mmCIF file of C-alpha atoms in Angstrom:
data_model
loop_
_atom_site.group_PDB
_atom_site.id
_atom_site.type_symbol
_atom_site.label_atom_id
_atom_site.label_comp_id
_atom_site.label_asym_id
_atom_site.label_seq_id
_atom_site.Cartn_x
_atom_site.Cartn_y
_atom_site.Cartn_z
ATOM 1 C CA MET A 1 47.223 -22.171 39.799
ATOM 2 C CA LYS A 2 47.148 -18.442 39.206
ATOM 3 C CA VAL A 3 49.560 -15.614 39.993
ATOM 4 C CA GLU A 4 48.322 -12.166 40.962
ATOM 5 C CA ALA A 5 49.175 -9.103 43.004
ATOM 6 C CA ALA A 6 48.727 -9.501 46.758
ATOM 7 C CA THR A 7 46.137 -7.499 48.667
ATOM 8 C CA GLN A 8 45.937 -6.547 52.342
ATOM 9 C CA ASN A 9 43.594 -9.542 52.755
ATOM 10 C CA ASP A 10 46.611 -11.784 52.004
ATOM 11 C CA VAL A 11 48.855 -10.439 54.790
ATOM 12 C CA SER A 12 47.995 -13.136 57.362
ATOM 13 C CA ALA A 13 48.494 -15.975 54.869
ATOM 14 C CA ILE A 14 51.834 -14.497 53.745
ATOM 15 C CA ALA A 15 52.987 -14.122 57.356
ATOM 16 C CA ASN A 16 51.885 -17.712 58.091
ATOM 17 C CA ILE A 17 53.931 -19.096 55.193
ATOM 18 C CA LEU A 18 56.968 -17.132 56.349
ATOM 19 C CA SER A 19 56.513 -18.128 59.997
ATOM 20 C CA HIS A 20 56.015 -21.824 59.197
ATOM 21 C CA TRP A 21 59.166 -21.873 57.076
ATOM 22 C CA ASN A 22 61.171 -20.236 59.866
ATOM 23 C CA ALA A 23 59.815 -22.673 62.466
ATOM 24 C CA ALA A 24 60.503 -25.726 60.266
ATOM 25 C CA THR A 25 64.075 -24.755 59.390
ATOM 26 C CA PRO A 26 66.454 -26.031 62.087
ATOM 27 C CA TRP A 27 69.444 -23.903 61.089
ATOM 28 C CA MET A 28 67.441 -20.666 61.007
ATOM 29 C CA PRO A 29 67.691 -18.647 64.229
ATOM 30 C CA ARG A 30 64.366 -17.222 65.384
ATOM 31 C CA VAL A 31 65.248 -13.515 65.480
ATOM 32 C CA HIS A 32 61.817 -12.054 64.671
ATOM 33 C CA SER A 33 58.566 -12.428 66.577
ATOM 34 C CA ARG A 34 55.353 -13.541 64.934
ATOM 35 C CA ALA A 35 54.152 -9.921 65.172
ATOM 36 C CA ALA A 36 57.297 -8.741 63.378
ATOM 37 C CA GLU A 37 56.746 -11.295 60.599
ATOM 38 C CA LYS A 38 53.197 -10.021 60.142
ATOM 39 C CA TYR A 39 54.440 -6.417 60.098
ATOM 40 C CA PHE A 40 57.029 -7.378 57.448
ATOM 41 C CA ALA A 41 54.313 -9.043 55.337
ATOM 42 C CA ARG A 42 52.048 -5.996 55.672
ATOM 43 C CA MET A 43 54.886 -3.642 54.725
ATOM 44 C CA MET A 44 55.820 -5.640 51.606
ATOM 45 C CA VAL A 45 52.193 -5.824 50.465
ATOM 46 C CA SER A 46 51.560 -2.115 51.111
ATOM 47 C CA ARG A 47 54.608 -1.236 48.999
ATOM 48 C CA GLY A 48 53.187 -3.286 46.106
ATOM 49 C CA TRP A 49 56.097 -5.727 46.117
ATOM 50 C CA VAL A 50 54.189 -9.002 46.546
ATOM 51 C CA THR A 51 52.874 -11.418 43.971
ATOM 52 C CA VAL A 52 51.027 -14.480 45.231
ATOM 53 C CA ALA A 53 50.268 -17.909 43.824
ATOM 54 C CA ARG A 54 46.818 -19.320 44.502
ATOM 55 C CA GLN A 55 45.486 -22.802 44.073
ATOM 56 C CA GLY A 56 41.768 -22.194 44.085
ATOM 57 C CA SER A 57 41.207 -19.773 46.942
ATOM 58 C CA ARG A 58 44.271 -20.948 48.925
ATOM 59 C CA LEU A 59 47.413 -18.816 48.897
ATOM 60 C CA VAL A 60 50.277 -21.288 48.351
ATOM 61 C CA GLY A 61 53.287 -19.039 47.847
ATOM 62 C CA PHE A 62 54.546 -15.505 47.444
ATOM 63 C CA LEU A 63 57.371 -13.546 45.903
ATOM 64 C CA ALA A 64 58.263 -10.026 47.051
ATOM 65 C CA ARG A 65 60.453 -7.799 44.912
ATOM 66 C CA ASP A 66 61.277 -4.166 44.552
ATOM 67 C CA GLY A 67 62.113 -3.711 40.882
ATOM 68 C CA GLY A 68 64.766 -6.301 40.144
ATOM 69 C CA GLU A 69 65.611 -7.100 43.773
ATOM 70 C CA VAL A 70 63.860 -10.183 45.168
ATOM 71 C CA HIS A 71 63.363 -9.783 48.914
ATOM 72 C CA ALA A 72 61.435 -13.001 49.583
ATOM 73 C CA LEU A 73 60.251 -16.152 47.841
ATOM 74 C CA TYR A 74 58.418 -18.672 50.013
ATOM 75 C CA VAL A 75 56.112 -21.606 49.310
ATOM 76 C CA ALA A 76 53.624 -23.117 51.754
ATOM 77 C CA VAL A 77 54.479 -26.385 53.483
ATOM 78 C CA GLY A 78 52.964 -29.237 51.489
ATOM 79 C CA MET A 79 53.186 -27.274 48.210
ATOM 80 C CA ARG A 80 56.952 -27.335 47.785
ATOM 81 C CA ARG A 81 58.326 -29.134 44.751
ATOM 82 C CA TYR A 82 55.068 -28.663 42.808
ATOM 83 C CA GLY A 83 56.259 -25.742 40.663
ATOM 84 C CA VAL A 84 54.893 -22.911 42.809
ATOM 85 C CA GLY A 85 58.273 -21.205 43.243
ATOM 86 C CA LYS A 86 59.057 -21.574 39.534
ATOM 87 C CA LEU A 87 55.664 -20.123 38.615
ATOM 88 C CA LEU A 88 56.281 -17.071 40.812
ATOM 89 C CA LEU A 89 59.852 -16.648 39.587
ATOM 90 C CA ASP A 90 58.827 -16.977 35.936
ATOM 91 C CA ALA A 91 56.205 -14.250 36.471
ATOM 92 C CA ALA A 92 58.902 -11.976 37.926
ATOM 93 C CA LYS A 93 61.291 -12.777 35.057
ATOM 94 C CA SER A 94 58.617 -11.888 32.511
ATOM 95 C CA ASP A 95 58.278 -8.436 34.080
ATOM 96 C CA THR A 96 61.947 -7.380 34.219
ATOM 97 C CA GLN A 97 65.289 -7.704 32.463
ATOM 98 C CA ALA A 98 67.261 -8.750 35.556
ATOM 99 C CA LEU A 99 66.752 -10.126 39.058
ATOM 100 C CA GLY A 100 69.039 -10.316 42.054
ATOM 101 C CA LEU A 101 68.668 -11.923 45.456
ATOM 102 C CA TYR A 102 70.446 -13.381 48.449
ATOM 103 C CA THR A 103 69.962 -16.830 49.902
ATOM 104 C CA PHE A 104 71.609 -18.368 52.923
ATOM 105 C CA VAL A 105 74.572 -20.693 52.414
ATOM 106 C CA ALA A 106 72.751 -23.235 54.595
ATOM 107 C CA ASN A 107 69.724 -23.190 52.255
ATOM 108 C CA GLU A 108 70.986 -25.785 49.798
ATOM 109 C CA ASP A 109 67.520 -26.412 48.315
ATOM 110 C CA ALA A 110 67.241 -22.728 47.371
ATOM 111 C CA GLN A 111 70.731 -22.748 45.871
ATOM 112 C CA ARG A 112 69.885 -25.708 43.627
ATOM 113 C CA PHE A 113 66.590 -24.050 42.639
ATOM 114 C CA TYR A 114 68.149 -20.711 41.664
ATOM 115 C CA LEU A 115 70.990 -22.335 39.740
ATOM 116 C CA ARG A 116 68.477 -24.518 37.878
ATOM 117 C CA GLU A 117 66.469 -21.371 37.056
ATOM 118 C CA GLY A 118 69.451 -19.685 35.414
ATOM 119 C CA PHE A 119 70.806 -17.567 38.264
ATOM 120 C CA LEU A 120 74.559 -17.176 38.627
ATOM 121 C CA GLU A 121 76.467 -16.813 41.872
ATOM 122 C CA ARG A 122 77.959 -13.325 42.092
ATOM 123 C CA GLY A 123 79.393 -13.264 45.613
ATOM 124 C CA ARG A 124 79.239 -14.416 49.203
ATOM 125 C CA THR A 125 79.063 -12.619 52.538
ATOM 126 C CA ASN A 126 79.808 -13.594 56.113
ATOM 127 C CA GLY A 127 76.283 -12.660 57.209
ATOM 128 C CA ALA A 128 77.170 -9.326 58.783
ATOM 129 C CA GLY A 129 74.572 -7.589 56.584
ATOM 130 C CA ASN A 130 71.514 -9.697 57.481
ATOM 131 C CA ASP A 131 69.425 -9.904 60.654
ATOM 132 C CA GLU A 132 70.199 -13.583 61.215
ATOM 133 C CA GLY A 133 73.982 -13.185 61.009
ATOM 134 C CA LEU A 134 74.189 -16.148 58.615
ATOM 135 C CA PRO A 135 76.539 -16.344 55.625
ATOM 136 C CA ASP A 136 74.711 -15.805 52.362
ATOM 137 C CA ILE A 137 75.168 -15.936 48.601
ATOM 138 C CA ARG A 138 74.285 -13.273 46.036
ATOM 139 C CA TYR A 139 72.608 -14.646 42.899
ATOM 140 C CA GLU A 140 71.734 -12.734 39.751
ATOM 141 C CA TRP A 141 69.763 -13.510 36.629
ATOM 142 C CA SER A 142 69.428 -11.456 33.473
ATOM 143 C CA PHE A 143 67.455 -11.873 30.296
ATOM 144 C CA GLU A 144 70.674 -11.560 28.297
ATOM 145 C CA GLN A 145 72.686 -14.254 30.130
#
């Protein structure tokens, strides 16, 4: 597997990964259309935020971050639990001194993953600040922890 910067040619695959995760997650309200998900993917790529993981020519995951703020980390269905997320996160860690992100309280798999990867819980919200209106948790990691 290799990690590299995303290009505009990756936008559809990124949007598909995001859309499939949303559709497969029962607790996640569908608040964005497929077109909005594709727009979001295009915007993140055009800003230079996205790193992708490829297995051969297939895009199997992506991480979007602006400096030390992780905005998205998603892995394709069928590729979860094979180290794709860790590979992407390790690449981000190697490029910065600190990372921060939010994950939903309902996303227990993500919570376990981030704790295992050295992130610490720094706070919780009632969801008023996110589109979905779901409670979330702030996690932070730093090189010096």
